[in-house]
Coordinates of C-alpha atoms and ligand atoms in Angstrom, one line a residue:
M283 CA -1.4 -16.7 -30.0
E284 CA -2.1 -15.4 -26.5
A285 CA -5.4 -16.6 -25.1
R286 CA -8.1 -14.0 -24.8
K287 CA -8.6 -12.9 -21.2
T288 CA -11.9 -13.3 -19.3
L289 CA -13.3 -10.8 -16.8
N290 CA -15.6 -12.5 -14.3
F291 CA -18.4 -10.4 -12.9
G292 CA -20.4 -10.7 -9.7
M293 CA -23.5 -8.6 -9.2
I294 CA -25.2 -7.6 -6.0
G295 CA -28.9 -6.9 -6.6
H296 CA -31.2 -8.8 -9.0
K297 CA -34.2 -6.5 -9.5
F298 CA -34.5 -3.3 -11.5
M299 CA -30.9 -2.2 -11.8
G300 CA -29.7 -5.9 -11.6
K301 CA -31.6 -6.5 -14.8
A302 CA -30.4 -3.3 -16.5
H303 CA -26.8 -4.1 -15.7
S304 CA -27.1 -7.8 -16.6
H305 CA -28.5 -6.7 -20.0
A306 CA -25.5 -4.4 -20.5
L307 CA -23.1 -7.2 -19.7
R308 CA -24.8 -9.5 -22.2
D309 CA -24.8 -6.9 -25.0
V310 CA -21.5 -5.1 -24.5
N311 CA -19.3 -7.5 -26.5
M312 CA -21.9 -8.0 -29.2
F313 CA -21.6 -4.3 -30.2
F314 CA -18.3 -3.0 -28.8
D315 CA -14.9 -4.7 -28.9
T316 CA -13.8 -4.8 -25.3
G317 CA -10.9 -7.2 -26.1
V318 CA -11.9 -9.5 -23.3
D319 CA -14.6 -12.2 -22.7
V320 CA -17.2 -11.2 -20.2
R321 CA -18.3 -14.0 -17.9
M322 CA -21.5 -13.4 -15.8
H323 CA -20.3 -15.5 -12.9
T324 CA -22.6 -14.9 -9.9
L325 CA -25.8 -13.0 -9.3
C326 CA -26.6 -12.1 -5.7
G327 CA -30.0 -11.0 -4.3
I328 CA -32.6 -11.8 -1.7
G329 CA -35.8 -13.5 -2.8
D330 CA -37.3 -16.8 -3.9
D331 CA -37.0 -15.8 -7.5
L332 CA -33.2 -15.5 -7.4
E333 CA -32.4 -18.8 -9.1
Q334 CA -34.9 -18.3 -11.9
T335 CA -33.9 -14.7 -12.4
A336 CA -30.2 -15.6 -12.6
R337 CA -31.0 -18.2 -15.3
A338 CA -33.2 -15.7 -17.3
Y339 CA -30.5 -13.0 -17.2
G340 CA -27.7 -15.4 -18.2
W341 CA -25.8 -15.8 -14.9
E342 CA -23.9 -19.1 -14.2
N343 CA -24.5 -19.1 -10.4
C344 CA -26.5 -17.4 -7.8
E345 CA -25.9 -16.6 -4.1
T346 CA -27.8 -14.8 -1.3
D347 CA -24.7 -13.8 0.7
W348 CA -22.9 -10.8 -0.9
R349 CA -19.8 -11.5 1.2
K350 CA -19.3 -14.8 -0.6
V351 CA -19.5 -13.1 -4.0
V352 CA -17.1 -10.3 -3.0
N353 CA -14.6 -12.8 -1.7
D354 CA -14.8 -15.4 -4.5
P355 CA -11.3 -15.5 -5.9
Q356 CA -12.6 -16.2 -9.4
I357 CA -14.5 -12.9 -9.5
D358 CA -12.7 -9.8 -10.9
V359 CA -15.4 -7.1 -10.9
I360 CA -18.3 -6.4 -8.5
S361 CA -21.4 -4.5 -9.8
I362 CA -23.4 -3.0 -6.9
C363 CA -27.1 -2.8 -7.8
S364 CA -28.6 -2.9 -4.3
P365 CA -30.1 0.0 -2.2
G366 CA -27.9 2.8 -0.9
V367 CA -27.6 1.5 2.6
T368 CA -25.6 -1.5 1.3
H369 CA -23.2 0.4 -1.0
M370 CA -20.4 1.3 1.4
E371 CA -20.0 -2.1 3.1
V372 CA -20.0 -4.0 -0.2
A373 CA -17.7 -1.6 -2.1
V374 CA -15.2 -1.4 0.8
A375 CA -15.1 -5.2 1.1
A376 CA -14.8 -5.6 -2.7
A377 CA -11.9 -3.1 -2.9
K378 CA -10.1 -4.9 0.0
A379 CA -10.5 -8.1 -1.9
G380 CA -8.9 -6.5 -4.9
K381 CA -12.0 -6.4 -7.1
H382 CA -12.9 -3.5 -9.5
V383 CA -16.2 -2.0 -8.6
I384 CA -19.1 -0.3 -10.4
C385 CA -21.7 1.1 -8.0
E386 CA -25.2 2.4 -8.5
K387 CA -26.0 6.0 -7.5
P388 CA -26.2 7.8 -5.2
L389 CA -22.8 6.5 -4.1
A390 CA -23.6 6.3 -0.4
M391 CA -25.8 7.5 2.4
S392 CA -23.6 10.5 3.1
A393 CA -20.4 12.2 2.0
E394 CA -18.6 10.6 4.9
E395 CA -19.5 7.2 3.7
A396 CA -18.6 8.1 0.1
K397 CA -15.1 9.3 1.3
Q398 CA -14.5 5.9 3.0
M399 CA -15.4 4.2 -0.3
C400 CA -13.0 6.5 -2.2
D401 CA -10.2 5.7 0.3
A402 CA -10.9 1.9 0.0
V403 CA -10.8 1.8 -3.8
T404 CA -7.7 4.0 -3.9
A405 CA -5.9 1.9 -1.3
G406 CA -7.0 -1.3 -3.2
G407 CA -5.6 0.1 -6.5
V408 CA -8.8 -1.0 -8.3
K409 CA -10.9 0.6 -11.0
H410 CA -14.1 2.3 -9.7
M411 CA -17.1 3.7 -11.5
I412 CA -20.4 5.2 -10.4
N413 CA -23.3 4.5 -12.7
F414 CA -24.3 8.0 -13.7
C415 CA -25.5 6.4 -16.9
Y416 CA -27.0 9.5 -18.4
R417 CA -23.5 10.8 -19.3
R418 CA -23.5 8.0 -21.8
V419 CA -26.7 8.8 -23.6
P420 CA -25.2 9.8 -27.0
A421 CA -27.2 13.1 -27.1
V422 CA -25.8 14.0 -23.7
T423 CA -22.2 13.1 -24.7
L424 CA -22.8 15.2 -27.8
A425 CA -24.0 18.1 -25.6
K426 CA -20.7 17.9 -23.7
Q427 CA -18.8 18.0 -27.0
L428 CA -20.7 21.0 -28.3
L429 CA -20.2 22.9 -25.0
D430 CA -16.4 22.1 -25.0
S431 CA -16.1 23.3 -28.6
G432 CA -17.6 26.7 -27.5
K433 CA -20.7 26.3 -29.7
I434 CA -22.9 28.3 -27.3
G435 CA -20.2 30.6 -26.0
R436 CA -19.6 31.2 -22.3
V437 CA -22.2 29.3 -20.2
T438 CA -24.2 31.6 -17.9
Q439 CA -27.2 29.5 -16.8
F440 CA -28.1 25.8 -16.1
R441 CA -31.5 24.4 -15.4
A442 CA -32.4 20.8 -14.7
T443 CA -35.6 19.1 -13.8
Y444 CA -36.1 15.4 -13.0
Q445 CA -39.8 14.5 -12.5
Q446 CA -41.6 11.2 -12.2
D447 CA -45.1 10.2 -11.0
W448 CA -44.7 6.8 -9.5
V449 CA -45.8 8.0 -6.1
D450 CA -49.5 8.5 -5.2
E451 CA -51.8 7.8 -2.3
D452 CA -52.2 4.2 -3.4
C453 CA -48.5 3.4 -3.8
P454 CA -47.4 0.7 -1.2
F455 CA -44.5 1.5 1.1
V456 CA -41.1 0.8 -0.5
W457 CA -37.5 1.1 0.7
R458 CA -37.2 4.5 -1.2
F459 CA -39.5 6.1 1.5
D460 CA -37.2 5.0 4.3
K461 CA -34.3 7.4 5.0
A462 CA -32.4 4.6 6.8
I463 CA -32.2 2.6 3.6
A464 CA -32.4 5.1 0.8
G465 CA -30.5 8.1 2.4
A466 CA -32.7 10.8 0.9
G467 CA -35.7 11.0 -1.4
S468 CA -36.1 12.6 -4.8
M469 CA -33.3 15.0 -3.9
A470 CA -30.8 12.1 -3.9
D471 CA -32.5 9.5 -6.1
K472 CA -33.3 11.9 -9.0
G473 CA -31.1 14.8 -7.8
S474 CA -27.9 12.7 -7.9
H475 CA -28.4 12.3 -11.7
V476 CA -29.0 15.9 -12.5
I477 CA -26.3 17.1 -10.1
D478 CA -23.9 14.8 -12.0
L479 CA -25.0 16.2 -15.4
A480 CA -24.5 19.7 -14.0
R481 CA -20.9 18.8 -12.9
Y482 CA -20.2 17.0 -16.2
L483 CA -21.5 19.8 -18.4
V484 CA -20.9 23.0 -16.4
G485 CA -18.6 22.6 -13.5
E486 CA -18.4 22.3 -9.7
I487 CA -21.3 23.6 -7.6
A488 CA -20.1 26.0 -4.9
E489 CA -23.3 26.8 -2.9
T490 CA -27.0 26.1 -2.7
A491 CA -30.3 27.3 -1.2
A492 CA -33.0 24.7 -1.1
M493 CA -36.5 23.5 0.0
S494 CA -38.0 20.0 0.0
D495 CA -41.3 18.5 1.1
I496 CA -43.2 15.3 1.7
F497 CA -46.7 15.5 0.2
I498 CA -47.9 12.0 1.1
P499 CA -46.7 11.3 4.7
T500 CA -47.6 7.6 5.0
H501 CA -48.0 4.6 2.7
K502 CA -49.4 1.2 3.6
D503 CA -46.9 -1.6 4.4
P504 CA -47.6 -4.2 1.6
V505 CA -47.5 -7.1 4.1
T506 CA -49.1 -5.8 7.3
G507 CA -51.3 -3.1 5.7
E508 CA -50.2 -0.7 8.5
A509 CA -49.5 3.0 7.6
K510 CA -45.8 3.6 7.6
L511 CA -44.2 7.0 7.9
V512 CA -42.3 8.4 4.9
T513 CA -38.9 9.9 5.9
T514 CA -37.6 10.9 2.5
D515 CA -38.6 13.9 0.4
D516 CA -41.2 13.6 -2.4
A517 CA -39.8 16.7 -4.1
A518 CA -37.0 19.2 -3.8
M519 CA -36.1 22.5 -5.5
F520 CA -32.7 24.2 -5.2
L521 CA -30.8 27.1 -6.5
T522 CA -27.0 26.8 -7.0
R523 CA -24.1 29.0 -7.9
F524 CA -21.2 27.2 -9.6
T525 CA -17.6 27.9 -8.9
N526 CA -17.3 29.4 -12.4
G527 CA -20.1 31.8 -11.7
V528 CA -22.8 30.0 -13.6
M529 CA -26.3 30.2 -12.1
G530 CA -28.3 27.0 -11.6
V531 CA -31.8 25.9 -10.8
F532 CA -33.0 22.3 -10.1
Q533 CA -36.3 20.6 -9.4
T534 CA -36.7 16.9 -8.5
S535 CA -40.0 15.1 -7.8
R536 CA -41.5 11.7 -7.7
V537 CA -45.1 13.2 -7.4
S538 CA -45.4 15.0 -10.7
P539 CA -48.4 13.5 -12.5
G540 CA -47.8 13.0 -16.2
Y541 CA -44.0 13.0 -16.0
K542 CA -42.8 9.4 -16.3
N543 CA -39.0 9.7 -16.4
A544 CA -38.6 13.3 -17.4
L545 CA -35.0 14.3 -16.9
R546 CA -34.6 17.6 -18.7
F547 CA -31.8 20.1 -18.8
E548 CA -31.0 23.4 -20.5
V549 CA -27.6 24.9 -20.8
T550 CA -27.6 28.6 -21.8
G551 CA -24.6 30.4 -23.0
T552 CA -23.7 33.8 -24.3
C553 CA -24.5 32.8 -27.9
G554 CA -26.8 29.8 -27.7
T555 CA -28.8 27.2 -25.8
I556 CA -28.7 23.4 -25.6
R557 CA -31.8 21.5 -24.5
F558 CA -32.3 17.7 -23.7
D559 CA -35.2 15.6 -22.6
L560 CA -34.7 12.0 -21.6
E561 CA -38.2 11.1 -22.8
R562 CA -36.9 12.0 -26.3
L563 CA -33.4 10.7 -25.8
N564 CA -32.3 10.4 -29.4
E565 CA -32.7 14.2 -29.8
L566 CA -30.7 17.2 -28.8
E567 CA -32.0 20.7 -29.3
L568 CA -29.6 23.5 -30.2
Y569 CA -30.1 27.3 -30.7
C570 CA -27.0 28.9 -32.1
M571 CA -26.7 32.7 -32.7
E572 CA -23.9 32.2 -35.2
E573 CA -26.4 30.7 -37.7
D574 CA -28.1 32.5 -40.6
K575 CA -30.5 35.1 -39.0
T576 CA -33.3 34.4 -41.6
A577 CA -33.5 30.7 -40.5
M578 CA -32.6 31.1 -36.9
G579 CA -34.4 29.0 -34.3
F580 CA -34.0 25.9 -32.2
K581 CA -33.0 23.0 -34.3
T582 CA -33.4 19.3 -33.4
I583 CA -30.3 17.2 -33.9
V584 CA -31.4 13.5 -34.3
V585 CA -28.4 11.9 -32.6
T586 CA -28.2 8.7 -34.7
E587 CA -25.4 9.5 -37.2
P588 CA -22.2 7.5 -37.2
V589 CA -20.4 10.8 -36.3
H590 CA -22.3 10.9 -33.0
P591 CA -20.9 9.3 -29.8
Y592 CA -21.2 5.5 -29.6
I593 CA -23.6 5.3 -32.6
K594 CA -21.4 3.6 -35.2
S595 CA -21.2 0.5 -33.0
W596 CA -25.0 0.1 -33.1
W597 CA -27.4 0.1 -36.0
P598 CA -27.4 1.7 -39.4
L599 CA -28.1 5.4 -39.2
G600 CA -31.6 6.5 -38.0
H601 CA -32.2 3.3 -36.0
V602 CA -32.8 4.9 -32.7
L603 CA -31.4 3.8 -29.3
G604 CA -33.2 3.4 -26.0
W605 CA -32.7 4.0 -22.2
E606 CA -30.8 0.7 -21.7
H607 CA -28.1 1.5 -24.2
A608 CA -26.5 4.0 -21.9
F609 CA -25.7 1.1 -19.5
V610 CA -24.0 -0.8 -22.3
H611 CA -21.8 2.3 -22.9
Q612 CA -21.0 2.5 -19.2
Y613 CA -19.8 -1.1 -19.1
Y614 CA -17.8 -0.6 -22.3
E615 CA -16.0 2.4 -20.7
L616 CA -15.4 0.4 -17.5
I617 CA -14.0 -2.7 -19.2
K618 CA -11.8 -0.5 -21.4
A619 CA -10.4 1.2 -18.3
I620 CA -9.8 -2.2 -16.5
T621 CA -8.1 -3.8 -19.5
S622 CA -6.0 -0.7 -20.6
G623 CA -5.3 0.7 -17.1
T624 CA -6.8 4.1 -18.1
Y625 CA -8.9 6.4 -16.0
C626 CA -12.6 5.7 -16.1
A627 CA -15.3 8.4 -15.4
P628 CA -17.5 9.0 -13.6
D629 CA -15.6 7.5 -10.7
F630 CA -16.1 7.3 -7.0
Y631 CA -14.6 10.7 -6.5
D632 CA -17.4 12.0 -8.8
G633 CA -19.8 10.1 -6.5
L634 CA -18.2 11.7 -3.4
Q635 CA -18.5 15.3 -4.8
N636 CA -22.1 14.5 -5.8
M637 CA -22.8 13.4 -2.2
R638 CA -21.3 16.6 -0.9
V639 CA -23.7 18.6 -3.1
I640 CA -26.7 16.4 -1.9
D641 CA -25.6 16.8 1.7
A642 CA -25.4 20.6 1.2
V643 CA -28.9 20.7 -0.5
E644 CA -30.3 18.7 2.5
R645 CA -28.7 21.1 5.0
A646 CA -29.9 24.1 3.0
A647 CA -33.5 22.8 3.1
D648 CA -33.3 22.1 6.8
T649 CA -31.8 25.4 7.8
K650 CA -33.4 27.6 5.1
T651 CA -30.1 29.2 4.4
W652 CA -27.5 29.2 1.7
V653 CA -25.0 26.4 2.3
T654 CA -21.5 26.1 0.9
V655 CA -20.7 22.7 -0.7
Ligands
NAD35 N1 -28.9 4.5 -12.7 C1 -30.2 4.6 -12.6 O1 -30.8 5.1 -13.5 C2 -30.9 3.9 -11.5 C3 -32.3 3.7 -11.6 C4 -32.9 3.0 -10.5 C5 -32.2 2.7 -9.4 N2 -30.9 3.1 -9.3 C6 -30.1 2.7 -8.1 O2 -29.8 1.3 -8.1 C7 -29.8 0.8 -6.7 C8 -30.8 -0.3 -6.7 O3 -32.1 0.2 -7.0 P1 -33.2 -0.8 -7.7 O4 -34.2 0.1 -8.3 O5 -32.6 -1.8 -8.6 O6 -33.8 -1.5 -6.4 P2 -34.7 -2.8 -6.4 O7 -35.4 -2.8 -5.1 O8 -35.4 -3.1 -7.6 O9 -33.6 -4.0 -6.2 C9 -32.7 -4.1 -5.1 C10 -31.9 -5.4 -5.1 O10 -31.0 -5.4 -4.0 C11 -31.0 -6.7 -3.4 N3 -30.6 -6.5 -2.1 C12 -31.0 -5.7 -1.1 N4 -30.3 -5.8 0.0 C13 -29.4 -6.8 -0.2 C14 -28.4 -7.5 0.5 N5 -28.1 -7.2 1.8 N6 -27.7 -8.5 -0.1 C15 -27.9 -8.8 -1.3 N7 -28.8 -8.2 -2.1 C16 -29.6 -7.3 -1.6 C17 -32.5 -7.1 -3.5 O11 -32.6 -8.5 -3.4 C18 -32.8 -6.6 -5.0 O12 -32.4 -7.6 -5.9 C19 -30.2 2.0 -5.8 O13 -28.9 2.5 -5.4 C20 -30.9 3.0 -6.7 O14 -30.7 4.3 -6.3 C21 -30.3 3.6 -10.3

């Protein structure tokens, strides 16, 4: 009998996303049959807690220099879970070393950088994925299936909001406030997710008009206590026209009191509407004009049935899923693509197109004009 293959992973970043990705790697083979063993080879990060964190997450080794991880001949796949400013350098080096890559969003600091990353993974002939994890929330995948089946007719309008409230006057300065490290603010951090969902569900965005603002211009450096200037937006709003004619409207914010992780979208068609709210992620709302007029209204589909995407691999019906499960689904899709040689989405080209939209939104806000993507 042929020995089962092992995929060795290296991960750059050991904090928020490092934990979410590590959890996914630990769970993926317990619930999905990837056909290979997953080995959590080396975790890379900066900080005194690295060794203890690596042990807690289940990694065999830890390392502070990402170059050593990327060039380790034993490692097959690199997961990039570090801030945006590091993505291009790590991904290009990984692709040159022949490693498959999964990278956090937004893909890069600009569309130019994202293009270099696409060129590198294409030249390296490696699999590449961007972690737009919300495509893999079962209710969102179901929304895509319903749209593709024509359930709400021809799509005419798309609306998405992604609001959080982690920023206030007392919040210490973090890298997300620094354009040189983060790229952009809520427009890219939150915006990249909703732009991806728009592209996934509706189509390509052709043009945009936008505005953005910084409401709290400084935050205290947690070490020196000095006030540091914020160079990324706290909130952005933008209108879009899709290439297929659909009208779109978006709002992103990290200063929306009461909204914790409120990613919401509505897709409206000629004979129905689909609504989703990440804070109620096991549900999808559907209004369908084809239904019996006496009982017409929005209905809530509880997306926990074995017929729903990914569900039969989890728990008996009705046993709800959480935010982290989407990451497990992403890794399942990535590993399947690596082992079977098939296409895996969303890939770096999705990340590039996403960056082109973000760049256009930023230019539109700066110039107060409509900008073509
Ligand atoms: N998909 C999602 O839902 C989601 C959610 C949050 C963040 N993100 C994205 O994930 C990425 C990381 O965000 P985070 O919230 O985990 O940040 P974080 O600050 O919690 O962690 C950053 C990690 O990167 C490491 N790091 C930074 N520079 C490094 C370097 N030069 N070499 C090695 N390690 C380095 C740090 O040590 C730390 O472990 C960002 O691109 C962010 O936009 C995605």
